[in-house]
Amino acid sequence: MKRKADLVVTNCGQLLTLESPSPVPRRREALASLAIIENGTLAAHKGKIVSVGSPGQVEGAIQPAQGCIEVDAGGAVVMPGFVDCHTHTVFACYRLDEYEKRVTGVPYAEIAAAGGGIAKSVRDVHEMDEDTLRSVSRERLNKCISHGSTTVEIKSGYGLDLENELKQLRVIRDLASESSADVVSTFLGAHAVPAEYAGRSDDFISLLINEMLPVVVREGLAEFIDVFSEIGVFTTEEAERILRSGIEAGLGTRVHADELNDTGSAEMAVRIGTLSADHLTKISSKGIERMAGSPVIGVLLPGTSFGLPSLDFAPAREMVERGMAIAIASDFNPGSSPSESMPMMLSIACSHMGLMPAEAISAATYNAAFVIRREREVGSLVERKRADFLILDCEDYREVPYRFGTNPVKRVFMGGVEWNGDLT
Ligand code: NIG
Ligand code: FE
């Protein structure tokens, strides 16, 4: 029986389906496999993909519904929307003064010690009312979409008290309900120890576990919990305690790990079985080995190393060759990575971290979907997944990272509907 279709996209010069023989994150050689159909056609119905293949195959499989929309991709690349699985999109203000300091050599840690860094963004969120925070965050989310992100994970973590963490999480919830993008919420109350708890991190952890976490879970405001495990922030043991409380409360777990120092956090992530360990710029050889033998995905954040001149790039090439599953995300935040652009992240990942364009694309779509448990819905263009796809301004997918600093996204479709926002 023919399947009904209300959207048919023809003339896709390269249709990057990322179809996979098995439903697991791609590793090693498989990471470079984009399952491209030359001159492909894609059909969707009620927001879901119903057929993908050559024009003849799709024509034979579908029955256009009344009013079916036909889109001619004009020979361009068509690919899944980016799954940006690690962002801090809900923040109040940029931190331009710090940027000037950083580029002239003042270390991030020194800026933070003087009351800047995360603490500055916490003060900014405290001062901004919820409506304003929602409207500035909405603008930023739209910028993410205009650069091709159709699924965006957003973390709290600039509130650090019950009232302001909830304020951030409610903004994330509101964006999720009003935006066509799939917005996914993570509770990052353990982003820093707030100034008023300096030297009393145990008290803050108790507050977080006993008072903040239960409310966040009861109100259904987060699906995941994350912790910044780092020297001077939360020790690996503290991070583990917080994450285990998150597991007990029913949340999926993530961890900012081995970013500024090798603290053994990657190994801790493997031990407790988090969905991901993120950053990993300082991961040890042993950490890579442990992660390679585990299901934990390494989320690499190229924008952060680009934005912090003193930070190394994660050893992505080595990670892939040793069998780690990796994803790429923007880490969009006002400190280290003030960019919503996933294409730019791919450029950095290729030019500075040794990934091939095809590997970077899988990491930013198919593999990233697993990090936020959306692998059945997004990340590839196959039957039954959501019709979230991009028509690019190029004929060869390698142009995406190659032409850095330009936006290759020409048209964005989410749930089979074309986004009508501003693409500039
Ligand atoms: O993921 N590493 C910790 N947190 C953020 C930086 C946040 C900030 O500077 O505001 C990150 O890079
Ligand atoms: Fe982050």
Short mmCIF file of C-alpha atoms and ligand atoms in Angstrom, two decimals:
data_model
loop_
_atom_site.label_atom_id
_atom_site.label_comp_id
_atom_site.label_asym_id
_atom_site.label_seq_id
_atom_site.Cartn_x
_atom_site.Cartn_y
_atom_site.Cartn_z
CA MET A 1 0.00 0.00 0.00
CA LYS A 2 1.22 3.46 -0.86
CA ARG A 3 1.96 5.84 2.04
CA LYS A 4 0.35 9.28 2.06
CA ALA A 5 2.68 12.28 1.78
CA ASP A 6 2.00 15.97 2.39
CA LEU A 7 5.57 17.10 1.63
CA VAL A 8 7.90 15.91 -1.12
CA VAL A 9 11.42 17.28 -1.53
CA THR A 10 12.90 16.51 -4.92
CA ASN A 11 16.22 17.16 -6.60
CA CYS A 12 18.41 16.79 -3.52
CA GLY A 13 21.87 16.75 -5.14
CA GLN A 14 23.28 14.96 -2.10
CA LEU A 15 20.69 13.64 0.31
CA LEU A 16 22.59 12.87 3.53
CA THR A 17 20.33 10.25 5.13
CA LEU A 18 22.80 8.95 7.75
CA GLU A 19 20.86 5.72 7.63
CA SER A 20 22.55 3.21 9.89
CA PRO A 21 22.65 -0.59 9.87
CA SER A 22 22.25 -0.69 13.65
CA PRO A 23 20.74 1.74 16.17
CA VAL A 24 23.92 2.54 18.09
CA PRO A 25 26.25 5.56 18.04
CA ARG A 26 28.74 5.50 15.19
CA ARG A 27 32.39 4.73 16.01
CA ARG A 28 35.65 4.43 14.04
CA GLU A 29 35.07 4.10 10.26
CA ALA A 30 31.30 4.13 10.66
CA LEU A 31 31.49 7.75 11.83
CA ALA A 32 32.32 8.83 8.28
CA SER A 33 29.37 7.03 6.75
CA LEU A 34 26.70 9.52 5.72
CA ALA A 35 24.65 7.12 3.54
CA ILE A 36 24.32 9.66 0.75
CA ILE A 37 21.71 9.33 -2.01
CA GLU A 38 22.71 11.30 -5.10
CA ASN A 39 19.75 13.11 -6.64
CA GLY A 40 17.51 11.86 -3.85
CA THR A 41 13.90 12.51 -2.91
CA LEU A 42 12.39 12.69 0.56
CA ALA A 43 8.70 12.48 1.43
CA ALA A 44 6.98 13.22 4.72
CA HIS A 45 3.49 13.06 6.18
CA LYS A 46 2.21 14.79 9.30
CA GLY A 47 5.73 15.75 10.28
CA LYS A 48 7.32 12.31 9.94
CA ILE A 49 9.45 10.96 7.11
CA VAL A 50 7.58 8.32 5.10
CA SER A 51 9.98 7.59 2.25
CA VAL A 52 13.56 8.36 1.23
CA GLY A 53 15.30 7.18 -1.93
CA SER A 54 15.72 7.76 -5.64
CA PRO A 55 12.92 9.73 -7.34
CA GLY A 56 11.52 6.47 -8.75
CA GLN A 57 11.59 4.65 -5.42
CA VAL A 58 9.84 7.45 -3.56
CA GLU A 59 7.27 7.99 -6.32
CA GLY A 60 6.46 4.28 -6.20
CA ALA A 61 6.09 4.32 -2.43
CA ILE A 62 3.92 7.37 -1.84
CA GLN A 63 0.56 8.82 -2.69
CA PRO A 64 0.61 12.63 -2.54
CA ALA A 65 -2.20 13.86 -0.27
CA GLN A 66 -4.41 16.72 -1.35
CA GLY A 67 -2.49 19.98 -1.10
CA CYS A 68 0.82 18.12 -0.92
CA ILE A 69 3.69 20.62 -0.98
CA GLU A 70 6.50 19.96 -3.43
CA VAL A 71 9.87 21.54 -2.76
CA ASP A 72 12.61 21.54 -5.41
CA ALA A 73 15.97 21.51 -3.64
CA GLY A 74 17.66 22.57 -6.88
CA GLY A 75 20.51 20.08 -6.65
CA ALA A 76 21.58 21.30 -3.22
CA VAL A 77 22.74 19.27 -0.21
CA VAL A 78 19.89 18.18 2.05
CA MET A 79 20.83 16.92 5.52
CA PRO A 80 19.30 16.27 8.96
CA GLY A 81 18.98 19.33 11.20
CA PHE A 82 21.83 19.69 13.66
CA VAL A 83 21.26 18.26 17.13
CA ASP A 84 23.02 20.75 19.40
CA CYS A 85 23.19 18.58 22.51
CA HIS A 86 25.09 20.98 24.82
CA THR A 87 24.19 24.66 25.18
CA HIS A 88 23.71 27.34 27.83
CA THR A 89 21.38 29.40 25.60
CA VAL A 90 19.33 30.91 28.46
CA PHE A 91 21.57 33.67 29.83
CA ALA A 92 21.05 37.38 30.41
CA CYS A 93 24.01 39.25 28.86
CA TYR A 94 27.19 38.82 26.91
CA ARG A 95 30.52 39.30 28.75
CA LEU A 96 32.40 41.64 26.45
CA ASP A 97 34.75 43.20 29.01
CA GLU A 98 36.04 39.74 29.84
CA TYR A 99 36.55 38.96 26.20
CA GLU A 100 38.87 41.94 25.83
CA LYS A 101 40.84 40.77 28.84
CA ARG A 102 41.03 37.18 27.67
CA VAL A 103 42.30 37.90 24.19
CA THR A 104 45.14 39.96 25.61
CA GLY A 105 46.24 37.08 27.82
CA VAL A 106 44.39 37.30 31.14
CA PRO A 107 43.54 33.69 32.07
CA TYR A 108 39.90 32.59 32.42
CA ALA A 109 40.61 31.43 35.99
CA GLU A 110 41.94 34.88 36.97
CA ILE A 111 38.85 36.57 35.53
CA ALA A 112 36.66 34.15 37.47
CA ALA A 113 38.61 34.75 40.71
CA ALA A 114 37.94 38.49 40.34
CA GLY A 115 34.17 37.88 40.29
CA GLY A 116 33.82 37.49 36.52
CA GLY A 117 33.07 34.33 34.58
CA ILE A 118 30.09 32.20 35.59
CA ALA A 119 29.54 34.36 38.72
CA LYS A 120 28.98 37.43 36.53
CA SER A 121 26.37 35.59 34.45
CA VAL A 122 24.70 34.44 37.68
CA ARG A 123 24.39 38.05 38.86
CA ASP A 124 23.02 39.02 35.44
CA VAL A 125 20.33 36.30 35.55
CA HIS A 126 19.37 37.29 39.10
CA GLU A 127 18.85 40.87 37.97
CA MET A 128 16.80 40.10 34.87
CA ASP A 129 13.08 39.42 35.17
CA GLU A 130 11.66 36.23 33.70
CA ASP A 131 9.85 37.86 30.76
CA THR A 132 12.98 39.66 29.60
CA LEU A 133 15.07 36.52 30.06
CA ARG A 134 12.55 34.62 27.94
CA SER A 135 12.57 37.18 25.17
CA VAL A 136 16.38 37.50 24.91
CA SER A 137 16.68 33.71 25.02
CA ARG A 138 14.04 33.32 22.31
CA GLU A 139 16.09 35.55 20.00
CA ARG A 140 19.13 33.37 20.62
CA LEU A 141 17.25 30.15 20.05
CA ASN A 142 16.06 31.55 16.73
CA LYS A 143 19.69 32.24 15.82
CA CYS A 144 20.47 28.59 16.62
CA ILE A 145 17.70 27.51 14.24
CA SER A 146 18.87 29.90 11.53
CA HIS A 147 22.23 28.11 11.67
CA GLY A 148 20.54 24.75 11.24
CA SER A 149 19.96 23.48 14.78
CA THR A 150 16.54 21.84 14.91
CA THR A 151 17.07 20.16 18.30
CA VAL A 152 18.68 22.22 21.05
CA GLU A 153 19.53 21.11 24.56
CA ILE A 154 19.63 23.99 27.06
CA LYS A 155 21.06 23.93 30.59
CA SER A 156 20.25 26.02 33.63
CA GLY A 157 23.23 26.89 35.83
CA TYR A 158 23.25 30.69 35.91
CA GLY A 159 20.76 30.81 38.77
CA LEU A 160 22.44 28.70 41.47
CA ASP A 161 19.61 29.23 43.92
CA LEU A 162 16.16 27.70 43.88
CA GLU A 163 14.34 30.78 42.64
CA ASN A 164 16.69 31.58 39.81
CA GLU A 165 17.36 28.01 38.68
CA LEU A 166 13.57 27.57 38.42
CA LYS A 167 13.34 30.86 36.52
CA GLN A 168 15.84 29.61 33.94
CA LEU A 169 14.19 26.19 33.73
CA ARG A 170 10.74 27.74 33.22
CA VAL A 171 12.16 29.83 30.38
CA ILE A 172 13.54 26.65 28.82
CA ARG A 173 10.13 24.98 29.24
CA ASP A 174 8.37 27.95 27.62
CA LEU A 175 10.79 27.97 24.69
CA ALA A 176 10.21 24.22 24.30
CA SER A 177 6.49 24.68 24.09
CA GLU A 178 6.45 27.69 21.77
CA SER A 179 9.30 26.87 19.37
CA SER A 180 9.14 24.48 16.44
CA ALA A 181 12.59 23.32 17.46
CA ASP A 182 12.83 20.44 19.88
CA VAL A 183 14.18 22.04 23.07
CA VAL A 184 15.54 19.69 25.71
CA SER A 185 16.09 20.76 29.33
CA THR A 186 19.01 19.99 31.66
CA PHE A 187 19.35 21.01 35.32
CA LEU A 188 22.88 22.34 35.89
CA GLY A 189 22.45 23.72 39.41
CA ALA A 190 25.98 22.36 40.03
CA HIS A 191 27.64 24.74 37.54
CA ALA A 192 29.59 26.57 40.25
CA VAL A 193 29.61 27.04 44.01
CA PRO A 194 27.89 30.41 44.52
CA ALA A 195 29.92 33.16 46.21
CA GLU A 196 27.83 33.02 49.41
CA TYR A 197 28.76 29.33 49.82
CA ALA A 198 32.50 29.84 49.31
CA GLY A 199 34.32 27.30 51.49
CA ARG A 200 31.02 25.57 52.28
CA SER A 201 30.45 23.54 49.15
CA ASP A 202 28.98 20.69 51.23
CA ASP A 203 26.16 22.98 52.34
CA PHE A 204 25.50 24.00 48.74
CA ILE A 205 25.49 20.36 47.61
CA SER A 206 22.96 19.53 50.35
CA LEU A 207 20.77 22.41 49.21
CA LEU A 208 21.05 21.23 45.62
CA ILE A 209 20.26 17.59 46.35
CA ASN A 210 17.66 18.03 49.08
CA GLU A 211 15.86 21.21 48.07
CA MET A 212 16.46 22.11 44.45
CA LEU A 213 16.48 18.69 42.76
CA PRO A 214 13.15 17.48 44.24
CA VAL A 215 11.34 20.63 43.06
CA VAL A 216 12.90 20.48 39.59
CA VAL A 217 11.80 16.85 39.25
CA ARG A 218 8.34 17.35 40.77
CA GLU A 219 7.63 20.19 38.37
CA GLY A 220 8.94 18.19 35.42
CA LEU A 221 11.37 20.97 34.52
CA ALA A 222 14.36 18.85 33.44
CA GLU A 223 15.08 15.57 31.76
CA PHE A 224 18.80 15.54 32.54
CA ILE A 225 21.18 16.64 35.28
CA ASP A 226 24.69 17.94 34.63
CA VAL A 227 27.65 18.90 36.87
CA PHE A 228 30.83 20.91 36.27
CA SER A 229 33.45 18.54 37.65
CA GLU A 230 36.66 20.56 37.88
CA ILE A 231 39.41 21.60 40.28
CA GLY A 232 38.03 24.48 42.34
CA VAL A 233 34.42 23.80 41.30
CA PHE A 234 33.05 20.33 42.20
CA THR A 235 35.50 17.52 42.92
CA THR A 236 35.04 14.24 41.08
CA GLU A 237 33.62 12.70 44.28
CA GLU A 238 31.16 15.56 44.75
CA ALA A 239 30.14 15.39 41.10
CA GLU A 240 29.54 11.65 41.44
CA ARG A 241 27.37 12.20 44.52
CA ILE A 242 25.27 14.82 42.75
CA LEU A 243 24.88 12.67 39.64
CA ARG A 244 23.87 9.61 41.67
CA SER A 245 21.17 11.71 43.35
CA GLY A 246 20.03 12.71 39.88
CA ILE A 247 19.81 9.06 38.83
CA GLU A 248 17.76 8.25 41.94
CA ALA A 249 15.44 11.12 41.09
CA GLY A 250 14.95 9.65 37.61
CA LEU A 251 17.07 12.03 35.52
CA GLY A 252 19.56 11.16 32.79
CA THR A 253 23.11 12.23 33.59
CA ARG A 254 25.76 14.33 31.86
CA VAL A 255 29.04 15.78 33.13
CA HIS A 256 31.37 18.67 32.21
CA ALA A 257 34.55 16.58 32.51
CA ASP A 258 38.31 17.03 32.20
CA GLU A 259 37.98 20.49 30.69
CA LEU A 260 40.69 22.57 32.35
CA ASN A 261 42.48 19.70 34.16
CA ASP A 262 42.52 15.91 34.00
CA THR A 263 40.53 15.12 37.12
CA GLY A 264 39.58 11.55 36.23
CA SER A 265 36.04 12.70 35.53
CA ALA A 266 35.84 10.76 32.26
CA GLU A 267 36.57 7.58 34.22
CA MET A 268 33.95 8.60 36.80
CA ALA A 269 31.41 9.07 33.98
CA VAL A 270 32.13 5.54 32.76
CA ARG A 271 31.87 4.17 36.29
CA ILE A 272 28.40 5.54 36.85
CA GLY A 273 27.26 5.22 33.23
CA THR A 274 26.36 8.80 32.28
CA LEU A 275 24.96 9.45 28.82
CA SER A 276 27.93 11.66 28.03
CA ALA A 277 31.12 13.24 29.30
CA ASP A 278 31.57 16.68 27.77
CA HIS A 279 34.61 18.89 26.95
CA LEU A 280 37.43 16.35 27.57
CA THR A 281 40.16 18.71 26.40
CA LYS A 282 42.47 17.33 29.12
CA ILE A 283 41.35 13.69 29.06
CA SER A 284 44.13 11.19 29.79
CA SER A 285 45.06 8.22 27.65
CA LYS A 286 43.48 5.99 30.28
CA GLY A 287 40.32 8.10 30.15
CA ILE A 288 40.11 7.58 26.38
CA GLU A 289 40.59 3.84 26.85
CA ARG A 290 37.83 3.63 29.45
CA MET A 291 35.42 5.67 27.38
CA ALA A 292 36.18 3.70 24.22
CA GLY A 293 35.14 0.52 26.03
CA SER A 294 31.90 2.04 27.30
CA PRO A 295 28.62 3.44 25.94
CA VAL A 296 29.41 6.93 27.28
CA ILE A 297 29.59 9.48 24.45
CA GLY A 298 32.31 12.13 24.44
CA VAL A 299 30.72 15.48 23.59
CA LEU A 300 33.36 17.72 22.02
CA LEU A 301 32.89 21.48 22.13
CA PRO A 302 35.16 23.07 19.54
CA GLY A 303 33.83 26.61 20.14
CA THR A 304 35.06 26.56 23.72
CA SER A 305 38.67 25.83 22.74
CA PHE A 306 38.41 28.43 19.98
CA GLY A 307 36.90 30.98 22.38
CA LEU A 308 39.38 30.42 25.21
CA PRO A 309 42.83 30.98 23.72
CA SER A 310 44.49 29.18 26.62
CA LEU A 311 42.50 25.97 26.19
CA ASP A 312 43.64 22.95 24.17
CA PHE A 313 41.50 21.21 21.59
CA ALA A 314 40.14 17.78 22.55
CA PRO A 315 42.12 14.97 20.86
CA ALA A 316 39.25 14.10 18.54
CA ARG A 317 41.28 12.17 15.94
CA GLU A 318 42.79 9.93 18.59
CA MET A 319 39.40 9.44 20.23
CA VAL A 320 37.85 8.24 16.97
CA GLU A 321 40.77 5.98 16.12
CA ARG A 322 40.71 4.40 19.57
CA GLY A 323 37.00 3.67 19.26
CA MET A 324 35.29 6.35 21.35
CA ALA A 325 31.81 7.46 20.34
CA ILE A 326 31.89 11.24 19.93
CA ALA A 327 29.37 14.02 19.37
CA ILE A 328 29.91 17.70 18.59
CA ALA A 329 27.98 20.59 20.15
CA SER A 330 28.28 24.36 20.43
CA ASP A 331 28.43 24.90 24.23
CA PHE A 332 26.79 28.22 23.31
CA ASN A 333 27.34 30.43 26.39
CA PRO A 334 28.39 34.03 27.15
CA GLY A 335 31.83 33.09 28.49
CA SER A 336 33.75 30.56 26.48
CA SER A 337 31.66 29.99 23.35
CA PRO A 338 29.37 32.87 22.38
CA SER A 339 28.33 31.29 19.07
CA GLU A 340 25.12 29.56 18.06
CA SER A 341 26.63 28.30 14.82
CA MET A 342 26.93 24.54 14.45
CA PRO A 343 28.49 24.95 10.98
CA MET A 344 31.26 26.98 12.64
CA MET A 345 31.73 24.19 15.22
CA LEU A 346 32.22 21.75 12.36
CA SER A 347 34.82 24.04 10.78
CA ILE A 348 36.82 24.13 14.01
CA ALA A 349 36.41 20.39 14.55
CA CYS A 350 37.85 19.70 11.10
CA SER A 351 40.56 22.35 10.89
CA HIS A 352 41.79 22.12 14.49
CA MET A 353 40.77 18.71 15.77
CA GLY A 354 41.51 16.48 12.82
CA LEU A 355 38.01 15.30 11.98
CA MET A 356 36.90 14.71 8.41
CA PRO A 357 33.83 16.65 7.28
CA ALA A 358 31.72 13.47 7.17
CA GLU A 359 32.79 12.50 10.69
CA ALA A 360 31.96 15.95 12.01
CA ILE A 361 28.50 15.85 10.41
CA SER A 362 27.64 12.43 11.96
CA ALA A 363 28.92 13.62 15.32
CA ALA A 364 26.71 16.72 15.19
CA THR A 365 23.54 14.92 14.12
CA TYR A 366 23.24 11.13 14.44
CA ASN A 367 25.53 10.61 17.45
CA ALA A 368 24.39 13.79 19.20
CA ALA A 369 20.81 12.49 19.23
CA PHE A 370 21.88 9.59 21.49
CA VAL A 371 23.33 12.00 24.05
CA ILE A 372 19.86 13.42 24.74
CA ARG A 373 17.92 10.18 24.13
CA ARG A 374 16.38 11.45 20.92
CA GLU A 375 17.92 8.78 18.66
CA ARG A 376 14.54 7.36 17.68
CA GLU A 377 13.24 10.75 16.61
CA VAL A 378 16.02 12.80 15.05
CA GLY A 379 19.60 12.69 13.79
CA SER A 380 19.04 10.92 10.48
CA LEU A 381 16.61 11.09 7.59
CA VAL A 382 14.91 7.71 7.67
CA GLU A 383 11.32 6.52 7.81
CA ARG A 384 9.45 7.29 11.02
CA LYS A 385 11.89 9.95 12.23
CA ARG A 386 10.82 13.58 12.36
CA ALA A 387 11.10 15.52 9.12
CA ASP A 388 13.72 17.91 10.55
CA PHE A 389 16.06 18.75 7.71
CA LEU A 390 18.07 21.52 6.07
CA ILE A 391 18.47 22.60 2.48
CA LEU A 392 21.96 24.04 2.20
CA ASP A 393 23.50 26.63 -0.03
CA CYS A 394 26.01 24.11 -1.41
CA GLU A 395 26.28 21.09 -3.65
CA ASP A 396 28.92 19.17 -1.71
CA TYR A 397 28.56 18.56 2.04
CA ARG A 398 32.27 19.16 2.57
CA GLU A 399 31.62 22.86 1.96
CA VAL A 400 29.90 23.05 5.36
CA PRO A 401 33.11 22.99 7.43
CA TYR A 402 35.34 24.17 4.58
CA ARG A 403 33.71 27.59 4.06
CA PHE A 404 34.12 28.67 7.68
CA GLY A 405 32.34 31.68 9.07
CA THR A 406 29.48 31.66 6.56
CA ASN A 407 26.04 30.21 7.14
CA PRO A 408 25.36 27.45 4.61
CA VAL A 409 21.73 27.03 5.71
CA LYS A 410 19.22 28.14 3.08
CA ARG A 411 15.96 26.61 4.32
CA VAL A 412 15.03 24.87 7.57
CA PHE A 413 12.19 22.34 7.97
CA MET A 414 11.03 21.11 11.37
CA GLY A 415 8.32 18.48 11.67
CA GLY A 416 7.80 18.76 7.93
CA VAL A 417 7.02 22.48 8.11
CA GLU A 418 9.28 25.17 6.72
CA TRP A 419 10.58 27.59 9.34
CA ASN A 420 9.74 31.16 8.41
CA GLY A 421 12.22 32.90 10.74
CA ASP A 422 15.07 35.15 9.75
CA LEU A 423 17.90 33.17 8.18
CA THR A 424 20.58 35.82 8.32
O1 NIG B 1 30.62 24.73 29.41
N1 NIG B 1 32.70 24.77 31.75
C1 NIG B 1 31.82 25.33 32.35
N2 NIG B 1 30.82 26.06 31.93
C2 NIG B 1 30.68 26.66 30.66
C3 NIG B 1 31.23 28.04 30.64
C4 NIG B 1 30.22 28.94 31.17
C5 NIG B 1 30.61 30.38 31.28
O2 NIG B 1 31.79 30.78 31.22
O3 NIG B 1 29.65 31.13 31.43
C6 NIG B 1 31.23 25.78 29.60
O4 NIG B 1 32.20 26.12 28.93
FE FE B 2 28.95 23.75 28.96
#
